[in-house]
Tab-separated table of C-alpha atoms and ligand atoms in Angstrom:
chain	number	residue	atom	x	y	z
A	1465	UNK	CA	5.721	19.843	5.806
A	1466	UNK	CA	8.246	20.780	3.081
A	1467	UNK	CA	10.979	20.979	5.720
A	1468	UNK	CA	10.010	17.581	7.168
A	1469	UNK	CA	10.134	15.943	3.738
A	1470	UNK	CA	13.550	17.468	3.063
A	1471	UNK	CA	15.013	16.491	6.447
A	1472	UNK	CA	13.798	12.888	6.133
A	1473	UNK	CA	15.002	12.643	2.495
A	1474	UNK	CA	18.413	14.147	3.385
A	1475	UNK	CA	18.859	11.659	6.238
A	1476	UNK	CA	18.102	8.730	3.909
A	1477	UNK	CA	20.340	10.143	1.130
A	1478	UNK	CA	23.249	10.415	3.574
A	1479	UNK	CA	23.006	6.671	4.250
A	1480	UNK	CA	23.904	6.005	0.629
A	1481	UNK	CA	20.425	5.683	-0.845
A	1482	UNK	CA	21.051	7.033	-4.347
A	1483	UNK	CA	18.316	7.543	-6.931
A	1484	UNK	CA	15.834	4.794	-6.058
A	1485	UNK	CA	13.611	4.265	-9.115
A	1486	UNK	CA	10.838	2.143	-7.671
A	1487	UNK	CA	9.086	2.497	-4.314
A	1488	UNK	CA	7.376	-0.479	-2.688
A	1489	UNK	CA	5.018	-0.538	0.318
A	1490	UNK	CA	4.556	-3.960	1.913
A	1491	UNK	CA	1.391	-4.584	3.907
A	1492	UNK	CA	0.304	-6.709	6.855
A	1493	UNK	CA	1.878	-10.168	6.901
A	1494	UNK	CA	3.741	-9.385	3.671
A	1495	UNK	CA	7.308	-8.393	3.022
A	1496	UNK	CA	9.736	-11.034	4.265
A	1497	UNK	CA	9.576	-12.941	0.965
A	1498	UNK	CA	9.992	-9.820	-1.132
A	1499	UNK	CA	12.818	-8.369	0.949
A	1500	UNK	CA	14.862	-11.596	0.564
A	1501	UNK	CA	15.261	-10.741	-3.120
A	1502	UNK	CA	16.871	-7.350	-2.458
A	1503	UNK	CA	20.592	-7.379	-3.311
A	1504	UNK	CA	23.083	-5.535	-1.044
A	1505	UNK	CA	20.328	-4.082	1.158
A	1506	UNK	CA	20.730	-0.879	3.145
A	1507	UNK	CA	18.251	-1.138	6.040
A	1508	UNK	CA	17.007	1.865	8.000
A	1509	UNK	CA	14.684	1.729	11.021
A	1510	UNK	CA	11.780	4.173	10.742
A	1511	UNK	CA	12.503	5.309	14.279
A	1512	UNK	CA	15.874	6.707	13.142
A	1513	UNK	CA	14.425	8.771	10.281
A	1514	UNK	CA	13.497	12.362	11.180
A	1515	UNK	CA	9.696	12.865	11.369
A	1516	UNK	CA	8.884	9.165	10.783
A	1517	UNK	CA	6.680	8.116	13.728
A	1518	UNK	CA	7.517	4.929	15.653
A	1519	UNK	CA	5.265	2.187	14.199
A	1520	UNK	CA	3.002	0.768	16.914
A	1521	UNK	CA	1.729	-2.419	15.269
A	1522	UNK	CA	3.907	-5.292	16.377
A	1523	UNK	CA	3.665	-7.359	13.187
A	1524	UNK	CA	4.756	-4.441	11.058
A	1525	UNK	CA	8.497	-4.302	10.810
A	1526	UNK	CA	9.016	-0.552	10.449
A	1527	UNK	CA	12.067	-0.715	8.195
A	1528	UNK	CA	13.054	0.999	4.984
A	1529	UNK	CA	15.029	-1.338	2.722
A	1530	UNK	CA	17.072	-0.017	-0.208
A	1531	UNK	CA	18.838	-2.183	-2.763
A	1532	UNK	CA	18.607	-3.818	-6.174
A	1533	UNK	CA	16.139	-6.247	-7.672
A	1534	UNK	CA	16.722	-7.324	-11.276
A	1535	UNK	CA	19.188	-4.480	-11.725
A	1536	UNK	CA	16.661	-1.829	-10.630
A	1537	UNK	CA	17.113	0.314	-7.533
A	1538	UNK	CA	14.208	-0.107	-5.174
A	1539	UNK	CA	13.232	1.494	-1.881
A	1540	UNK	CA	10.813	-0.685	0.070
A	1541	UNK	CA	8.804	0.056	3.185
A	1542	UNK	CA	8.528	-3.087	5.276
A	1543	UNK	CA	5.486	-2.110	7.283
A	1544	UNK	CA	3.401	1.015	6.929
A	1545	UNK	CA	1.592	3.520	9.141
A	1546	UNK	CA	-2.162	3.222	9.562
A	1547	UNK	CA	-4.698	5.869	10.471
A	1548	UNK	CA	-6.062	3.611	13.252
A	1549	UNK	CA	-2.726	3.800	15.047
A	1550	UNK	CA	-3.581	7.399	15.860
A	1551	UNK	CA	-1.304	9.238	13.439
A	1552	UNK	CA	-2.494	12.086	11.282
A	1553	UNK	CA	-3.098	11.493	7.588
A	1554	UNK	CA	-0.062	13.694	6.886
A	1555	UNK	CA	2.111	11.488	9.111
A	1556	UNK	CA	1.027	8.203	7.548
A	1557	UNK	CA	1.679	9.487	4.033
A	1558	UNK	CA	5.000	11.249	4.735
A	1559	UNK	CA	6.998	8.236	3.435
A	1560	UNK	CA	5.308	8.542	0.018
A	1561	UNK	CA	6.261	12.201	-0.188
A	1562	UNK	CA	9.814	11.343	0.866
A	1563	UNK	CA	10.016	8.607	-1.814
A	1564	UNK	CA	8.917	11.143	-4.412
A	1565	UNK	CA	11.533	13.616	-3.149
A	1566	UNK	CA	14.210	10.907	-3.442
A	1567	UNK	CA	13.345	10.416	-7.116
A	1568	UNK	CA	11.054	7.362	-7.074
A	1569	UNK	CA	9.222	7.073	-10.425
A	1570	UNK	CA	6.712	4.295	-9.727
A	1571	UNK	CA	5.087	3.136	-6.486
A	1572	UNK	CA	4.045	-0.508	-5.929
A	1573	UNK	CA	1.696	-1.056	-2.975
A	1574	UNK	CA	0.325	-4.140	-1.254
A	1575	UNK	CA	-2.161	-4.775	1.534
A	1576	UNK	CA	-4.249	-7.394	3.281
A	1577	UNK	CA	-7.980	-7.028	2.673
A	1578	UNK	CA	-11.266	-8.694	3.522
A	1579	UNK	CA	-12.988	-10.305	0.530
A	1580	UNK	CA	-16.684	-9.530	-0.044
A	1581	UNK	CA	-16.894	-10.809	-3.636
A	1582	UNK	CA	-18.506	-14.242	-3.450
A	1583	UNK	CA	-16.857	-15.335	-6.719
A	1584	UNK	CA	-13.424	-15.071	-5.104
A	1585	UNK	CA	-11.777	-16.830	-2.170
A	1586	UNK	CA	-9.374	-15.959	0.586
A	1587	UNK	CA	-5.755	-16.576	-0.388
A	1588	UNK	CA	-6.306	-15.057	-3.859
A	1589	UNK	CA	-4.983	-11.689	-5.040
A	1590	UNK	CA	-6.878	-8.648	-6.339
A	1591	UNK	CA	-5.392	-5.894	-8.439
A	1592	UNK	CA	-6.978	-2.625	-7.336
A	1593	UNK	CA	-8.583	-0.961	-10.345
A	1594	UNK	CA	-10.355	1.723	-8.305
A	1595	UNK	CA	-11.250	2.588	-4.724
A	1596	UNK	CA	-13.898	4.097	-2.473
A	1597	UNK	CA	-12.491	6.243	0.323
A	1598	UNK	CA	-14.573	5.960	3.502
A	1599	UNK	CA	-11.945	7.243	5.912
A	1600	UNK	CA	-13.012	10.356	7.813
A	1601	UNK	CA	-9.975	12.445	6.885
A	1602	UNK	CA	-7.798	13.195	3.868
A	1603	UNK	CA	-4.021	13.682	3.658
A	1604	UNK	CA	-4.511	16.696	1.371
A	1605	UNK	CA	-6.770	18.576	3.803
A	1606	UNK	CA	-5.275	21.909	4.807
A	1607	UNK	CA	-2.897	24.238	3.054
A	1608	UNK	CA	-1.832	23.020	-0.399
A	1609	UNK	CA	1.844	23.263	-1.293
A	1610	UNK	CA	1.965	23.824	-5.037
A	1611	UNK	CA	5.477	22.419	-5.271
A	1612	UNK	CA	4.037	19.080	-4.079
A	1613	UNK	CA	0.966	19.015	-6.331
A	1614	UNK	CA	-2.330	20.673	-7.295
A	1615	UNK	CA	-5.123	21.757	-4.915
A	1616	UNK	CA	-7.706	19.526	-6.622
A	1617	UNK	CA	-5.926	16.438	-7.967
A	1618	UNK	CA	-7.733	14.432	-10.618
A	1619	UNK	CA	-8.717	10.893	-9.577
A	1620	UNK	CA	-10.215	9.589	-12.825
A	1621	UNK	CA	-7.447	6.968	-13.056
A	1622	UNK	CA	-5.850	6.719	-9.588
A	1623	UNK	CA	-4.062	3.435	-10.377
A	1624	UNK	CA	-1.693	3.571	-13.351
A	1625	UNK	CA	-3.168	1.977	-16.450
A	1626	UNK	CA	0.303	1.091	-17.681
A	1627	UNK	CA	1.332	-0.652	-14.440
A	1628	UNK	CA	-2.012	-2.447	-14.147
A	1629	UNK	CA	-1.885	-3.724	-17.740
A	1630	UNK	CA	1.652	-4.990	-17.180
A	1631	UNK	CA	0.566	-6.792	-13.979
A	1632	UNK	CA	-2.376	-8.476	-15.714
A	1633	UNK	CA	-0.091	-9.732	-18.450
A	1634	UNK	CA	2.635	-10.883	-16.017
A	1635	UNK	CA	-0.027	-12.744	-13.989
A	1636	UNK	CA	-1.205	-14.479	-17.160
A	1637	UNK	CA	2.357	-15.481	-18.123
A	1638	UNK	CA	3.052	-16.829	-14.641
A	1639	UNK	CA	-0.341	-18.509	-14.315
A	1640	UNK	CA	-1.208	-16.530	-11.152
A	1641	UNK	CA	-4.899	-15.810	-10.536
A	1642	UNK	CA	-5.221	-12.030	-10.339
A	1643	UNK	CA	-8.745	-10.724	-9.749
A	1644	UNK	CA	-9.418	-7.081	-10.593
A	1645	UNK	CA	-11.759	-4.904	-8.545
A	1646	UNK	CA	-12.635	-2.118	-6.147
A	1647	UNK	CA	-11.086	-1.563	-2.700
A	1648	UNK	CA	-13.068	0.217	0.017
A	1649	UNK	CA	-10.942	1.948	2.628
A	1650	UNK	CA	-12.235	2.248	6.188
A	1651	UNK	CA	-10.520	3.666	9.252
A	1652	UNK	CA	-10.638	0.526	11.464
A	1653	UNK	CA	-9.308	-0.814	13.735
A	1654	UNK	CA	-12.433	-2.917	14.302
A	1655	UNK	CA	-13.481	-5.186	11.468
A	1656	UNK	CA	-16.899	-4.679	9.908
A	1657	UNK	CA	-20.365	-5.739	11.006
A	1658	UNK	CA	-22.557	-7.887	8.744
A	1659	UNK	CA	-24.630	-4.810	7.879
A	1660	UNK	CA	-21.473	-2.900	7.005
A	1661	UNK	CA	-20.219	-5.662	4.672
A	1662	UNK	CA	-23.650	-5.700	3.001
A	1663	UNK	CA	-23.480	-1.927	2.595
A	1664	UNK	CA	-19.941	-2.072	1.178
A	1665	UNK	CA	-20.996	-4.719	-1.371
A	1666	UNK	CA	-23.965	-2.580	-2.429
A	1667	UNK	CA	-21.919	0.554	-2.962
A	1668	UNK	CA	-19.671	-1.364	-5.331
A	1669	UNK	CA	-16.701	-2.577	-3.313
A	1670	UNK	CA	-15.172	-6.033	-3.758
A	1671	UNK	CA	-12.738	-5.900	-0.825
A	1672	UNK	CA	-12.213	-3.794	2.283
A	1673	UNK	CA	-9.133	-2.710	4.186
A	1674	UNK	CA	-7.652	-0.027	6.411
A	1675	UNK	CA	-4.745	1.294	4.362
A	1676	UNK	CA	-3.446	2.160	0.889
A	1677	UNK	CA	-5.929	4.860	-0.125
A	1678	UNK	CA	-4.194	7.742	1.735
A	1679	UNK	CA	-0.919	6.680	0.076
A	1680	UNK	CA	-2.595	6.512	-3.334
A	1681	UNK	CA	-4.156	9.963	-2.878
A	1682	UNK	CA	-0.741	11.447	-2.051
A	1683	UNK	CA	0.915	9.582	-4.946
A	1684	UNK	CA	-1.690	11.025	-7.331
A	1685	UNK	CA	-1.208	14.491	-5.868
A	1686	UNK	CA	2.537	14.120	-6.467
A	1687	UNK	CA	2.104	12.789	-10.026
A	1688	UNK	CA	3.686	9.496	-8.943
A	1689	UNK	CA	2.239	6.534	-10.915
A	1690	UNK	CA	1.161	3.744	-8.580
A	1691	UNK	CA	-0.462	0.325	-8.477
A	1692	UNK	CA	-1.754	-1.787	-5.586
A	1693	UNK	CA	-2.509	-5.455	-5.001
A	1694	UNK	CA	-4.685	-6.777	-2.169
A	1695	UNK	CA	-4.144	-10.193	-0.663
A	1696	UNK	CA	-7.605	-11.496	0.205
A	1697	UNK	CA	-7.026	-12.722	3.735
A	1698	UNK	CA	-10.565	-13.531	4.908
A	1699	UNK	CA	-14.002	-14.083	3.417
A	1700	UNK	CA	-16.531	-11.459	4.488
A	1701	UNK	CA	-19.891	-12.783	3.332
A	1702	UNK	CA	-22.536	-10.968	5.411
A	1703	UNK	CA	-24.834	-14.021	5.195
A	1704	UNK	CA	-22.205	-16.407	6.491
A	1705	UNK	CA	-19.809	-14.365	8.584
A	1706	UNK	CA	-17.285	-16.141	10.781
A	1707	UNK	CA	-15.538	-14.298	13.613
A	1708	UNK	CA	-12.354	-12.663	12.339
A	1709	UNK	CA	-9.101	-14.212	13.445
A	1710	UNK	CA	-6.170	-11.825	13.082
A	1711	UNK	CA	-3.571	-14.618	13.372
A	1712	UNK	CA	-5.283	-16.449	10.518
A	1713	UNK	CA	-5.452	-13.236	8.450
A	1714	UNK	CA	-1.692	-12.843	8.848
A	1715	UNK	CA	-1.070	-16.528	8.080
A	1716	UNK	CA	-3.145	-16.313	4.857
A	1717	UNK	CA	-1.227	-13.172	3.838
A	1718	UNK	CA	2.037	-15.057	4.410
A	1719	UNK	CA	0.896	-17.949	2.184
A	1720	UNK	CA	-0.147	-15.674	-0.684
A	1721	UNK	CA	3.071	-13.734	-0.432
A	1722	UNK	CA	4.991	-15.833	-2.971
A	1723	UNK	CA	2.583	-15.005	-5.800
A	1724	UNK	CA	2.561	-11.326	-4.866
A	1725	UNK	CA	6.372	-11.256	-4.761
A	1726	UNK	CA	6.511	-13.006	-8.145
A	1727	UNK	CA	4.191	-10.429	-9.687
A	1728	UNK	CA	6.020	-7.420	-8.278
A	1729	UNK	CA	9.477	-8.753	-9.180
A	1730	UNK	CA	8.172	-9.397	-12.703
A	1731	UNK	CA	6.837	-5.843	-12.841
A	1732	UNK	CA	10.082	-4.328	-11.499
A	1733	UNK	CA	12.101	-6.153	-14.156
A	1734	UNK	CA	9.744	-4.896	-16.876
A	1735	UNK	CA	9.980	-1.201	-15.924
B	510	LIG	N1	-11.870	-5.742	7.098
B	510	LIG	C1	-12.174	-7.045	7.065
B	510	LIG	N2	-11.294	-7.983	6.845
B	510	LIG	C2	-10.029	-7.627	6.661
B	510	LIG	C3	-9.649	-6.311	6.689
B	510	LIG	C4	-10.618	-5.305	6.916
B	510	LIG	O1	-10.333	-4.099	6.963
B	510	LIG	N3	-8.318	-6.279	6.461
B	510	LIG	C5	-7.916	-7.565	6.291
B	510	LIG	N4	-8.955	-8.384	6.413
C-alpha cells in the first residue's frame, strides 16, 4: 500500500503537479462546470497513473485535473471509483491517500444522492453534516500503517466544522439554498426499495448514495480535513415512489452543478 501510494504520487509529481493545496472529488453528472474554471490545467487519465484502476462507469470521466482556481492550486478528480464497480475499498480510496501524499490540505467532495427528506426537493443541495455507513466493508480493514494514520480513527466530527461553517456562510451570501443533513452510504448498484427508504429515514438519514463515505473515512484517518455536498437528484418518498431514471438523475445533477461550483469556488478562494 505505501509503495503504491508513493509510485502513484511520484508519477503525478513528474507531470509537473507541484504542491496542490486543495483536493476536489467530483461526483456523478458533476464536474464539467467546475473544471472549466481551472486555469492552465494539467490533465492526467486515471488509466495512466500506476495502481489507479480503469474506471468502468461510462459517465464518469476518469481524469485528474491540476491547475489554479482563484490563485489556489487544486487537484480535482473528475469521476471517482465506486465500490459497486467491483474494486476493493483500498482501491477506491487510493486517490485520497495519494492526494494527502502530494500535500493536499483540504478535501472538497461532491456526489449525487437520493432525497428522503420530504421538506426538500430534487435539484437542491445538502451539506453533509454527518453520515451513516451501511457499506459491507471498510477501507481501513486490515493491517494499519501508522505512517498513514491511527488504528482507531475518531469520527466524532468527520466533516470539518471550519469548512462547513464557511460553506453555510458562502451559501447565505450567494443566496443558494443549502440544506444540512445526514448521508447514508449503501453499496448499490441497485437503488433502494420502498421498505429500505422507510428504514433509512427511520435510522436518521436525509439522503442516500453509493459513494463519499469510504473517501471521508480515509481522509479522517489521514488527518485531512474534508467537506461534502450532495446534489439531491431524485425524490425517494417511500409512500410515493416513482421508478428511478438514471438519465434524469444525471440531468438533475447537471442542472444543480452551477450552484455547487459557485459554493466550492467561493470556499477555495476563502481558504
Ligand atoms: N439511491 C437512490 N437515489 C439515488 C442514489 C441512491 O444511491 N444516488 C443518486 N440518487
